[in-house]
CSV table of C-alpha atoms in Angstrom, one decimal:
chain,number,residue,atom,x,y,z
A,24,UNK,CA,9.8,15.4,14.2
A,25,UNK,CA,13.0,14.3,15.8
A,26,UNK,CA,16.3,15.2,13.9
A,27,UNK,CA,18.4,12.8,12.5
A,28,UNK,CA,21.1,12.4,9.7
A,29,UNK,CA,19.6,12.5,6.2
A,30,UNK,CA,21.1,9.9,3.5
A,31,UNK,CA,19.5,10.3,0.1
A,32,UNK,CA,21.4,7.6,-2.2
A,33,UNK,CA,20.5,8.0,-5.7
A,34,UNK,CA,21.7,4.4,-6.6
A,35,UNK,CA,22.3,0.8,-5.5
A,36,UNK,CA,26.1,1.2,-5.6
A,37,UNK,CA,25.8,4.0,-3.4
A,38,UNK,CA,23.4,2.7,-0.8
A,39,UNK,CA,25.2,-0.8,-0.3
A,40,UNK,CA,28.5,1.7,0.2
A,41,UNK,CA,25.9,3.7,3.0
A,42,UNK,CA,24.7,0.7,4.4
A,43,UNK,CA,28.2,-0.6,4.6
A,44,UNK,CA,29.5,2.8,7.1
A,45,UNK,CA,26.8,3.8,8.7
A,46,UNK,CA,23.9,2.0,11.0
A,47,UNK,CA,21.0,3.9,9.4
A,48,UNK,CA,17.4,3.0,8.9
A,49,UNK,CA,16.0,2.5,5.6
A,50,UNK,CA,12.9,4.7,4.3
A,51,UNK,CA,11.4,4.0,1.0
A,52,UNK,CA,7.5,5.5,1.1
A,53,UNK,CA,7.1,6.9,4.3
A,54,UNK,CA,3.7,5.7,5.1
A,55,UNK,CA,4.5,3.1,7.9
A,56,UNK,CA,7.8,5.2,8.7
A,57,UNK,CA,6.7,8.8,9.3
A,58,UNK,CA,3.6,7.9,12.0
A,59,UNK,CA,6.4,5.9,13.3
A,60,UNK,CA,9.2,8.3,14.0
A,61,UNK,CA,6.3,10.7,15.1
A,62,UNK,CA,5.1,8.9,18.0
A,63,UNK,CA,8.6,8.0,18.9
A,64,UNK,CA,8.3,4.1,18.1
A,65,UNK,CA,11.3,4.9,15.6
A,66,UNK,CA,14.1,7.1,16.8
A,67,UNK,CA,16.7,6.5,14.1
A,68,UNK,CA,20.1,8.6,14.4
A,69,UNK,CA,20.5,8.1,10.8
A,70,UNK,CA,17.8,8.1,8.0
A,71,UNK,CA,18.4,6.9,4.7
A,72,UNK,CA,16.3,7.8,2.2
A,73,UNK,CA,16.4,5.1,-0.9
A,74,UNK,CA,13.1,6.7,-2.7
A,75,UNK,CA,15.4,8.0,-5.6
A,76,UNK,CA,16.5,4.8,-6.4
A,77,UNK,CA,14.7,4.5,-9.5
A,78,UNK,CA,15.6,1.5,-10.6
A,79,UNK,CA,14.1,-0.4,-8.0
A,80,UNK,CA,11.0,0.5,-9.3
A,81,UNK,CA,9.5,-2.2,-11.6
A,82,UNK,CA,7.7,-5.6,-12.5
A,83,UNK,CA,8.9,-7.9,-14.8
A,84,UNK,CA,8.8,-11.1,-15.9
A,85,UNK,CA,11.2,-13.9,-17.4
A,86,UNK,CA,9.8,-17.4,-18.7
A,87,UNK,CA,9.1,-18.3,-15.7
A,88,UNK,CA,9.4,-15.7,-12.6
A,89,UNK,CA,8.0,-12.5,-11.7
A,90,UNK,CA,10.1,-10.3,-10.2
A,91,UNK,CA,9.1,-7.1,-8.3
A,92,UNK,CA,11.6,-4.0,-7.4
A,93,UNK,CA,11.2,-3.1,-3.6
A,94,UNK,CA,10.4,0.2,-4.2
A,95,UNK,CA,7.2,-0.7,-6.5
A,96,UNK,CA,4.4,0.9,-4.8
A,97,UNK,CA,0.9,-0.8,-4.4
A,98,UNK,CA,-0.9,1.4,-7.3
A,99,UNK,CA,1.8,-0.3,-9.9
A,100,UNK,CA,1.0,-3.6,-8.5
A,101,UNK,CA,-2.8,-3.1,-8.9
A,102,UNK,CA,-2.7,-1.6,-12.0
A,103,UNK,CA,-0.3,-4.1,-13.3
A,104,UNK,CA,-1.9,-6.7,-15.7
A,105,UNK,CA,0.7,-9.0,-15.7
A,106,UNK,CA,-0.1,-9.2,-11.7
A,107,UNK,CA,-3.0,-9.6,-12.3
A,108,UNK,CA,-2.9,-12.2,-14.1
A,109,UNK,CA,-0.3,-14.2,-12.6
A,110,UNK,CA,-1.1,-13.3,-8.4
A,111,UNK,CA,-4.5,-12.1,-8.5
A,112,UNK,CA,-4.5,-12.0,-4.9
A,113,UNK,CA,-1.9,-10.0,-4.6
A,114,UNK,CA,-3.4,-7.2,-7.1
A,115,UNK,CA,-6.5,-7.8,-4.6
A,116,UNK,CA,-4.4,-7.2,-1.6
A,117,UNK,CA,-2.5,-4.1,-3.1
A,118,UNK,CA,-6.3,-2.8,-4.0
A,119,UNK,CA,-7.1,-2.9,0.0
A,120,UNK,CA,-4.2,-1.2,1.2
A,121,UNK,CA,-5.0,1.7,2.6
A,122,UNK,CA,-6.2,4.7,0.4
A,123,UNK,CA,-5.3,6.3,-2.9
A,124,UNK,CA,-2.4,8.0,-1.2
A,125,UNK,CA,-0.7,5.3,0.7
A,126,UNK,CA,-1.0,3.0,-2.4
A,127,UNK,CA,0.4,5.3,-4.6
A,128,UNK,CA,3.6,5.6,-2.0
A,129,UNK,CA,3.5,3.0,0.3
A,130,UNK,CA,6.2,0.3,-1.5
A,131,UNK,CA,6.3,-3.7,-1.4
A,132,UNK,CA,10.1,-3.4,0.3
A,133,UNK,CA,8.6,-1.4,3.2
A,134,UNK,CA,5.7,-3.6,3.5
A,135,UNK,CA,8.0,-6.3,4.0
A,136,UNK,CA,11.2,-4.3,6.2
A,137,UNK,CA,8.2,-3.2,8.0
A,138,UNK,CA,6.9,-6.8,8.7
A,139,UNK,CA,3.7,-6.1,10.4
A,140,UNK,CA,1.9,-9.7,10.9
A,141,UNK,CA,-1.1,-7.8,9.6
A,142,UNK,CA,0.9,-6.6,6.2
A,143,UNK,CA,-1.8,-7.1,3.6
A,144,UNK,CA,1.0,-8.1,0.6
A,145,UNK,CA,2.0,-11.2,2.6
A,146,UNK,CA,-0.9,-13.4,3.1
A,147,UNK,CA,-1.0,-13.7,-1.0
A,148,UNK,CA,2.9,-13.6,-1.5
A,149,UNK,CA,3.1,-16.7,0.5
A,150,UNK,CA,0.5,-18.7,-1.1
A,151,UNK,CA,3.2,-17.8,-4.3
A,152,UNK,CA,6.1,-19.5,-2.2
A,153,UNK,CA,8.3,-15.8,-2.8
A,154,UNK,CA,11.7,-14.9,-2.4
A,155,UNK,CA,13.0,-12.0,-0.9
A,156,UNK,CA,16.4,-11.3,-2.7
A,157,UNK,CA,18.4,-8.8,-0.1
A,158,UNK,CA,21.8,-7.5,-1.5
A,159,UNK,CA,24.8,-5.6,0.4
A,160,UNK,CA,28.3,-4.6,-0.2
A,161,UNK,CA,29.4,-8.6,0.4
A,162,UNK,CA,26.9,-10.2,-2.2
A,163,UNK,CA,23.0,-11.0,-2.6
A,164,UNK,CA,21.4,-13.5,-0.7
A,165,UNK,CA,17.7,-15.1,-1.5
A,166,UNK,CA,15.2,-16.0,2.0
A,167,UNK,CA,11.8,-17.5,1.3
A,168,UNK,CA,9.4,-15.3,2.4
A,169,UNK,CA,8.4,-17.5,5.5
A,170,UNK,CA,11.9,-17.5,6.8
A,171,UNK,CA,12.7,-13.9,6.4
A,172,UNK,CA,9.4,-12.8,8.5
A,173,UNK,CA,11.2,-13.8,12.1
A,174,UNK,CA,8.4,-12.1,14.7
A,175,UNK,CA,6.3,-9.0,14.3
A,176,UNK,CA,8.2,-6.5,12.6
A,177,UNK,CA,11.1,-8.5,12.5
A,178,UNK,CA,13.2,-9.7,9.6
A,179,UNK,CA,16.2,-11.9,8.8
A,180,UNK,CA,17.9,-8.4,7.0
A,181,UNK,CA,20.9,-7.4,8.5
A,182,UNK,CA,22.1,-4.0,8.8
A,183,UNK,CA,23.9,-4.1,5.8
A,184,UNK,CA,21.5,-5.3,3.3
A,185,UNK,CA,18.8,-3.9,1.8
A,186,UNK,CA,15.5,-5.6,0.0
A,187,UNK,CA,16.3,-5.3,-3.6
A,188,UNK,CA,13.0,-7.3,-4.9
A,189,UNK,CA,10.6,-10.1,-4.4
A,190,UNK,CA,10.3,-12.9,-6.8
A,191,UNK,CA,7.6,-15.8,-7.2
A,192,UNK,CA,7.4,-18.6,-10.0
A,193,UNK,CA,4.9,-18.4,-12.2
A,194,UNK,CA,2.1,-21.1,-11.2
A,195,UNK,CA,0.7,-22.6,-14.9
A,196,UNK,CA,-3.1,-21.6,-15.6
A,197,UNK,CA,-5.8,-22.3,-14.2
A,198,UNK,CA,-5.8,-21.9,-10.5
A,199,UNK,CA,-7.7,-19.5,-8.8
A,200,UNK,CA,-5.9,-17.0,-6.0
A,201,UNK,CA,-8.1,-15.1,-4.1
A,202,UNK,CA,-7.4,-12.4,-0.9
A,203,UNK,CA,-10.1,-12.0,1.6
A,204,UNK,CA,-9.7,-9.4,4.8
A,205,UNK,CA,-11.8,-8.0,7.5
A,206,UNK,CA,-11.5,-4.8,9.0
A,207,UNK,CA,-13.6,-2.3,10.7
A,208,UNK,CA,-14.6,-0.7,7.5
A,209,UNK,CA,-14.4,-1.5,4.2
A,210,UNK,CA,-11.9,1.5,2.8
A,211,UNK,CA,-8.8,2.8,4.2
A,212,UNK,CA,-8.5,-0.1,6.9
A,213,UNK,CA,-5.8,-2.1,8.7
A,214,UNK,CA,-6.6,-6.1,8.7
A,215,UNK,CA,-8.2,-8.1,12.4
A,216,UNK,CA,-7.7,-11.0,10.0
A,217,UNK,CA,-6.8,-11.6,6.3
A,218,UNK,CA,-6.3,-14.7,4.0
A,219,UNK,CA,-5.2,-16.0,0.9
A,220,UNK,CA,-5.4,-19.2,-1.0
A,221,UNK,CA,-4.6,-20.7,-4.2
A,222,UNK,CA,-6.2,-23.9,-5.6
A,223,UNK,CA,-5.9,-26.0,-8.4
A,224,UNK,CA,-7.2,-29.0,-10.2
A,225,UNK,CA,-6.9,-31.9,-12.3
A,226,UNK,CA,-8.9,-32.7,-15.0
A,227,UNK,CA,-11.0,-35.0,-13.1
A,228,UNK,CA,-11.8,-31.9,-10.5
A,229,UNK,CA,-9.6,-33.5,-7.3
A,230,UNK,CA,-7.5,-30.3,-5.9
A,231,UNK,CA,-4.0,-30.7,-7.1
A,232,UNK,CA,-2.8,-27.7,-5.6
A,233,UNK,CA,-3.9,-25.7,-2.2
A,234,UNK,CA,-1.8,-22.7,-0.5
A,235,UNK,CA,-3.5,-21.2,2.4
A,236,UNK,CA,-1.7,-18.2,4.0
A,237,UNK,CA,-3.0,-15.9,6.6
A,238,UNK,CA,-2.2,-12.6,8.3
A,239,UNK,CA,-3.1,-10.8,11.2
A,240,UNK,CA,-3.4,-14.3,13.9
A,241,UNK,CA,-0.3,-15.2,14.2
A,242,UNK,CA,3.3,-13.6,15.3
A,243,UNK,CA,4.1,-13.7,11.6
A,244,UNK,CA,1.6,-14.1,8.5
A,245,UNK,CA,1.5,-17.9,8.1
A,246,UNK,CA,1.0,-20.9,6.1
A,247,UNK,CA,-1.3,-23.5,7.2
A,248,UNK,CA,0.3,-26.9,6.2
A,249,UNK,CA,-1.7,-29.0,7.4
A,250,UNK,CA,-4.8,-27.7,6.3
A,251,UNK,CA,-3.5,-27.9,2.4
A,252,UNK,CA,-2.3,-31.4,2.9
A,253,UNK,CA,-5.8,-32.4,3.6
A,254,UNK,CA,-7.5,-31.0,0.9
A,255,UNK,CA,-4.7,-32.4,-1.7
A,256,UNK,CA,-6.4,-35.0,-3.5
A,257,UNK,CA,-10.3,-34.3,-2.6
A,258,UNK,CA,-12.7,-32.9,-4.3
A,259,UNK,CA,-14.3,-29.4,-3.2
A,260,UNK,CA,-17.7,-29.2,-1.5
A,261,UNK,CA,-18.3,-27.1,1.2
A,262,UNK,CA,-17.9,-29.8,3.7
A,263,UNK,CA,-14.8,-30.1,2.7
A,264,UNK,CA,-13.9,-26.1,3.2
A,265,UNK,CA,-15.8,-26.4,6.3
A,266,UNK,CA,-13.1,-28.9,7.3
A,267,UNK,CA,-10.3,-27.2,6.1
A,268,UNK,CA,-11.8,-23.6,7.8
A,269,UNK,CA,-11.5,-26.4,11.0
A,270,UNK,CA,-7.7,-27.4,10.3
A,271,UNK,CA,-6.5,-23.3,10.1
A,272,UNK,CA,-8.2,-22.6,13.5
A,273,UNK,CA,-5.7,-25.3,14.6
A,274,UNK,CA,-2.3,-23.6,13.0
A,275,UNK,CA,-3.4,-20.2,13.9
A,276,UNK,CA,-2.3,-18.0,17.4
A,277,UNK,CA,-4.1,-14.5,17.3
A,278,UNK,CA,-4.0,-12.1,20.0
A,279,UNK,CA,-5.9,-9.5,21.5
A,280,UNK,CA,-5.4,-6.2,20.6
A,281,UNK,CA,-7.2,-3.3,19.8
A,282,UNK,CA,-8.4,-4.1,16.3
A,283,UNK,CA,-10.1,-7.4,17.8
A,284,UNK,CA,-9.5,-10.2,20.5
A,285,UNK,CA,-8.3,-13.6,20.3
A,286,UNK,CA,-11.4,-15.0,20.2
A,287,UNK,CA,-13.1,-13.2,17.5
A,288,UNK,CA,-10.0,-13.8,15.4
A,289,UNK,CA,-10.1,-17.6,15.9
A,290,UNK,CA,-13.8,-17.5,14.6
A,291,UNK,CA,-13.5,-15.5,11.5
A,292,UNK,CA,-9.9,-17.0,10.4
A,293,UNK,CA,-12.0,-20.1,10.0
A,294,UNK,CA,-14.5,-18.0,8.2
A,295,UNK,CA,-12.3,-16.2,5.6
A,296,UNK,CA,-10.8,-19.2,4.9
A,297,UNK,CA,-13.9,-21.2,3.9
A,298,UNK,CA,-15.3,-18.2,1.8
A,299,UNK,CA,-12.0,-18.0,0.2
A,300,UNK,CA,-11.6,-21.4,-0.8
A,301,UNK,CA,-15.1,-21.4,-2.0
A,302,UNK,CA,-14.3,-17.9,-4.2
A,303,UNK,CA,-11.3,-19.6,-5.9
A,304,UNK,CA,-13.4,-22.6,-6.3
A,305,UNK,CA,-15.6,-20.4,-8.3
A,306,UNK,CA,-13.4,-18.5,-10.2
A,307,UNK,CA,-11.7,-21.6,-11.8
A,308,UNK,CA,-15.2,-22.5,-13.1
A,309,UNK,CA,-15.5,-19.4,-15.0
B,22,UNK,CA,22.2,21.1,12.2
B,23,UNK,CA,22.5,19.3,8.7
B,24,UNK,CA,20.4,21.5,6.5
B,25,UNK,CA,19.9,19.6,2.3
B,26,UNK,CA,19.0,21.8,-0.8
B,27,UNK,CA,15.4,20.6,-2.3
B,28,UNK,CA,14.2,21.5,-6.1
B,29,UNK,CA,10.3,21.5,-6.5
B,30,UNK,CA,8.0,22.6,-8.7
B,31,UNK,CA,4.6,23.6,-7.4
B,32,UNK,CA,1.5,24.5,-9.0
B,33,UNK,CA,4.0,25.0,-11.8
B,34,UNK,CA,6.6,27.4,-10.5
B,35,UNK,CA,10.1,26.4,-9.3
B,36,UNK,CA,10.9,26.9,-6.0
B,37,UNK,CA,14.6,25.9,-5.0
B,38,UNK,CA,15.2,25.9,-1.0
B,39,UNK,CA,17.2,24.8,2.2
B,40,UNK,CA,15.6,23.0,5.0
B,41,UNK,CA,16.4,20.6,8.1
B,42,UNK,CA,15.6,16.9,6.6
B,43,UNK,CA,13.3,16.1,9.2
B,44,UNK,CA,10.1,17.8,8.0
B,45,UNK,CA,7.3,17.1,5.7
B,46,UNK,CA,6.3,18.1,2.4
B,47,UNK,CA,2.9,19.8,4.4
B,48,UNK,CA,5.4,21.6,6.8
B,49,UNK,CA,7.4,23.4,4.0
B,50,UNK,CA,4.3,23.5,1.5
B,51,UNK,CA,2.6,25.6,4.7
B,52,UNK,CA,5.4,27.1,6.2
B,53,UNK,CA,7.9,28.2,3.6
B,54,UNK,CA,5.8,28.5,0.5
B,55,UNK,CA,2.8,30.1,2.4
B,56,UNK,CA,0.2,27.9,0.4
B,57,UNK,CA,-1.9,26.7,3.7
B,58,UNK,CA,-4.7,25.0,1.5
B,59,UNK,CA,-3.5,21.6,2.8
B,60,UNK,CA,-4.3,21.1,6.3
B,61,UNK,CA,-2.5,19.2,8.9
B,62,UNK,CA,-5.3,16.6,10.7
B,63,UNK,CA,-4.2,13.4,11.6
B,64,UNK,CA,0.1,13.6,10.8
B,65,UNK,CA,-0.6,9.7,10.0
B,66,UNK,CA,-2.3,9.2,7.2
B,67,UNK,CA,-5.4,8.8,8.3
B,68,UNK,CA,-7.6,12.0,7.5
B,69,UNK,CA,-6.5,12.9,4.0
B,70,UNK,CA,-6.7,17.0,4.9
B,71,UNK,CA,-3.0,17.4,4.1
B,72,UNK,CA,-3.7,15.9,0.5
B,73,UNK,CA,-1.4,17.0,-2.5
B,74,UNK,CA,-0.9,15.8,-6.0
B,75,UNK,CA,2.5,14.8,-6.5
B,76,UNK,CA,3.7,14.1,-10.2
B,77,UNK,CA,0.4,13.4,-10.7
B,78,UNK,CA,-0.7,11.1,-8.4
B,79,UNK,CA,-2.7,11.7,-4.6
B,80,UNK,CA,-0.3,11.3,-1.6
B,81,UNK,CA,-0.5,12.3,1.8
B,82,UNK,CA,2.0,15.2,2.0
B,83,UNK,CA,2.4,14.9,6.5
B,84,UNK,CA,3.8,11.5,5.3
B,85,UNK,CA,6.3,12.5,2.5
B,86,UNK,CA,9.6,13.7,3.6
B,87,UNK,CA,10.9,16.6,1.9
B,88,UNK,CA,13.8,15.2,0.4
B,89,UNK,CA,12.0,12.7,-0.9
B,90,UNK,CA,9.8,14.9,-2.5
B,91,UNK,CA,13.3,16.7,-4.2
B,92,UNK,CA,12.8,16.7,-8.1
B,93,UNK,CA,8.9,16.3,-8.1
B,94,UNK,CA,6.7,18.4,-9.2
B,95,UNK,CA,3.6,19.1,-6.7
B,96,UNK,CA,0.1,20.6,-6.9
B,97,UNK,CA,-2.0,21.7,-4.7
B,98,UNK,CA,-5.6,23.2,-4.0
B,99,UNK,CA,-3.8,26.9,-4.6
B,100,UNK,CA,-3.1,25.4,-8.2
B,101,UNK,CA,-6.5,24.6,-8.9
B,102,UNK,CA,-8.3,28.1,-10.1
B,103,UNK,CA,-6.9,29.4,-13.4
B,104,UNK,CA,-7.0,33.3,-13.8
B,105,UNK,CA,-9.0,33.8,-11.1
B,106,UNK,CA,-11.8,31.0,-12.2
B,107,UNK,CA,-12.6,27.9,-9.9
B,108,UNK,CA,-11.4,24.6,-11.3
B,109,UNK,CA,-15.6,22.8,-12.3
B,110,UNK,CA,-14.7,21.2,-9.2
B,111,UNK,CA,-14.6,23.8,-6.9
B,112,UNK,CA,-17.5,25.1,-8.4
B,113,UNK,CA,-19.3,21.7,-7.9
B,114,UNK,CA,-18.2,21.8,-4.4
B,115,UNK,CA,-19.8,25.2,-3.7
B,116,UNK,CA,-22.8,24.4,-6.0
B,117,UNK,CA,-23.6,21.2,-4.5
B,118,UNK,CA,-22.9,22.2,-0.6
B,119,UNK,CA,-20.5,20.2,-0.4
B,120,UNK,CA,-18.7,22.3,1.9
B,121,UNK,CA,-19.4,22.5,5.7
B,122,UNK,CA,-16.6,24.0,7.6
B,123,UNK,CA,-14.0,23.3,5.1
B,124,UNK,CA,-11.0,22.0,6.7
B,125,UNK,CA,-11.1,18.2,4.5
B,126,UNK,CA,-12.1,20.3,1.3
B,127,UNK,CA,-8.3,21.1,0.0
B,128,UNK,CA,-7.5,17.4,0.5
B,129,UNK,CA,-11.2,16.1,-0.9
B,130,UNK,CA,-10.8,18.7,-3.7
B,131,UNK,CA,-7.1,16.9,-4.8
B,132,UNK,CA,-8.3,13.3,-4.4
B,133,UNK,CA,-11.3,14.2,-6.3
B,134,UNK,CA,-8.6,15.7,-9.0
B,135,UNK,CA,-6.4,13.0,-9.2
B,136,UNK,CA,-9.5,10.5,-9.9
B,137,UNK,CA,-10.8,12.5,-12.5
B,138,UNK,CA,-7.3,12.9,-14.2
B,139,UNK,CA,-7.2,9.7,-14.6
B,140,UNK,CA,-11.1,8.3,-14.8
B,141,UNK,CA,-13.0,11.0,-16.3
B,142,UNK,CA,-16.3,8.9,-16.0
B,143,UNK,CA,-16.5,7.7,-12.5
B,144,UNK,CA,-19.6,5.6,-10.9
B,145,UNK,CA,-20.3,6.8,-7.5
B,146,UNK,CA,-18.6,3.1,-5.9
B,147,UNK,CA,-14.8,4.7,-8.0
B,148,UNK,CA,-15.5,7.8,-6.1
B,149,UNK,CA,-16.0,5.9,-2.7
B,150,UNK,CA,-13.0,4.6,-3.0
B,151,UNK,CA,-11.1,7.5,-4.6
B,152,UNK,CA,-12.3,9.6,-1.4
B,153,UNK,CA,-11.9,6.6,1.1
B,154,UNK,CA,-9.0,8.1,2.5
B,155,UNK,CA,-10.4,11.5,3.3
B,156,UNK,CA,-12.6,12.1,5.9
B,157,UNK,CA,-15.7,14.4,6.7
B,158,UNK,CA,-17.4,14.8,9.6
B,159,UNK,CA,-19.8,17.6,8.6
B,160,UNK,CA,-21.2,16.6,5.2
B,161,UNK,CA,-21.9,12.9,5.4
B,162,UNK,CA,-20.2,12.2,2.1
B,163,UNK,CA,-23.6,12.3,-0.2
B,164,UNK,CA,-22.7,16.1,-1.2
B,165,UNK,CA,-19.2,15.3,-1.9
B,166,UNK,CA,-20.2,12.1,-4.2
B,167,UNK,CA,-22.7,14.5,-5.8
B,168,UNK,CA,-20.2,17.9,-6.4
B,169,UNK,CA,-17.1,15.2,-7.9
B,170,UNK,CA,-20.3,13.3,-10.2
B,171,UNK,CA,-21.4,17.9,-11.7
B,172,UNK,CA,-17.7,18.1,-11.8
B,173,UNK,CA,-17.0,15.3,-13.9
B,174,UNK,CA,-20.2,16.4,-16.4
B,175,UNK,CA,-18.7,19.9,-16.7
B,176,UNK,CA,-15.0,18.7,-17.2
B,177,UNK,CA,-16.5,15.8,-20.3
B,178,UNK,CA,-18.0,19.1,-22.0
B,179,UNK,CA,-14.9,21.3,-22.3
């Protein structure tokens, strides 16, 4: 590995005062990082390590947010009930990433520094409309999610801030929020495409709510606006997913690359999101 | 060259050294401490071989930087045998034949570890996806599935 400067702040205080005097990059888990600065795709001069700031470790909840500390890594989020309960697709998403041992040190804040448009956390963390809360030496700031994801592996943080948490309002019960990706195997796998939605209706069974985000086809993970706008107000049927599945192939712009080409992309978007919509259907029938 | 001090406890003894930041857990676990059960494979996370337990839980030590791993207490495969007696699952392993030539069996042996630490009854789909992240390409898995399933059998009787 190249050398570089090592910063190990042991609190917040500290690292806003590093961030402040020295252009350094951030580590947290080391999973995206490390392959990184061994094939020379990151060179940074100065490294600063923030994995011993514990207290950006944690989920809580008030009345009616969840918030989530950057450096909460994706076994916490998948073990967590009260994820579970209020972002299931997220504790889906956390369940996919990687294996064992990138869940238990791969963090939320890298996933979202990192900004890969193939990031597995983002897909459900847009359907939940989330805030990134960055703070610094001059104050905090709070982005929505879809502004602070710029370009692939590009953010609105500046080089004094760091990501101190994500937040999300609590969406009231029932809805169903569901995470579906492809890769080439089923374990241990980075996405071609991924999606999440989340539905809900009213009493007379007319969709209320629909969120449909995807990852992987786009420069950024996206929302699909258009596509939830038409299914506000109908009823489900799969005619009406097939439509919707229809409206996402519009809003979506994969690439080639080597997990899978345009093409391919294009045709399972469209099929993720109709099997997605149909499993969050399901699950608010239960 | 900056050099940082780094406190660690492996396979319960304390170990207090001075390194350059810029290696890995794997390179000073291997390299200063002599323990060379975990491999290096893939350096990315990919192949599992340099697999460690770290406060308790699986991680991939080519991708933990040693000062990150400063305060944390580590084991590895060399921790496994007590007074001379394989762990059951090293037994298993042997019994079972699920060891070819070797090199993923340090990192399948501490996966396998931390699952049963924490899930002492696994189904064979847990396993899967305890093991997902290590690879074989001698054994075709079945062996391994079967050695962690004896393993478990023997640990529930102690």
């Amino acid at each position: 590995m190249q050398s570089f400067n090592y910063l190990a702040p042991h609190s917040q205080n500290e690292l806003c005062q590093v961030l402040c005097n020295t252009a350094g990059k951030i580590i947290a888990g080391g999973t995206d990082m490390l392959p990184q600065m061994r094939n020379l795709k990151q060179t940074p001069s100065t490294l600063i390590d923030i994995s011993h700031i514990s207290d950006l470790r944690y989920i809580q909840e008030s009345e009616d947010e969840v918030l989530i500390g950057a450096l909460t890594t994706w076994s916490d989020i998948l073990e967590s009930p009260l994820i579970q309960k209020t972002a299931p697709a997220l504790a889906q998403a956390a369940s996919l990433v990687g294996a064992p041992m990138t869940r238990n040190r791969g963090t939320i804040g890298g996933n979202l520094g990192n900004a890969s448009p193939a990031a597995d956390s983002l897909p459900p963390l847009l359907t939940l409309d989330a805030i990134v809360h960055l703070n610094s030496q001059s104050g905090q700031r709070q982005v929505p999610l879809r502004n602070f994801l710029t370009g692939p592996g590009t953010t609105d943080l500046k080089a004094d801030e760091y990501i101190q948490q994500v937040s999300y309002k609590k969406v009231a019960l029932p809805f169903g929020n569901v995470f579906n990706k492809l890769g080439p195997r089923q374990g241990m796998t980075i996405s071609i495409a991924s999606v999440a939605v989340l539905l809900a209706l009213d009493a007379n069974g007319k969709i209320t709510l629909a969120r449909i985000a995807l990852g992987a086809v786009a420069p950024t993970a996206v929302r699909c606006p258009d596509a939830e706008a038409f299914l506000l107000g109908k009823e489900p049927s799969t005619e009406l997913w097939q439509e919707a599945a229809h409206q996402v192939r519009k809003a979506i712009a994969p690439i080639d690359d080597v997990r899978g080409t345009q093409e391919y992309r294009h045709h399972i978007a469209g099929i993720l999101t109709r099997r997605a919509l149909q499993t969050a259907y399901l699950s608010l029938q239960e | 060259m900056q050099r940082i001090q780094v406190s660690l406890k492996v396979n319960g003894k304390k170990y207090r050294l001075e390194t350059p930041p810029n290696r890995t857990l794997l390179e000073v676990l291997r390299e200063d401490l002599g323990l060379t059960g975990a491999k290096d494979g893939c350096s990315s996370g990919e192949c599992g071989a340099c697999t460690v337990l770290l406060d308790g839980r699986a991680v991939n030590s080519c991708l933990v930087l040693i000062g990150s791993a400063d305060g944390h207490s580590i084991e590895t495969v060399e921790g496994l045998q007590k007074a001379g007696m394989p762990h059951p699952l090293q037994k298993a392993f042997v019994e079972k034949g699920a060891v070819q030539c070797g090199f993923c069996t340090p990192g399948m042996l501490m996966a396998a570890k931390a699952l049963l630490d924490q899930n002492p009854k696994p189904d064979e789909e847990q396993i899967r996806t305890a093991l997902a992240g290590n690879l074989c390409r001698c054994t075709g898995y079945t062996k391994i599935i079967d050695a962690v399933q004896e393993a478990a059998k023997e640990l529930r009787y102690e």
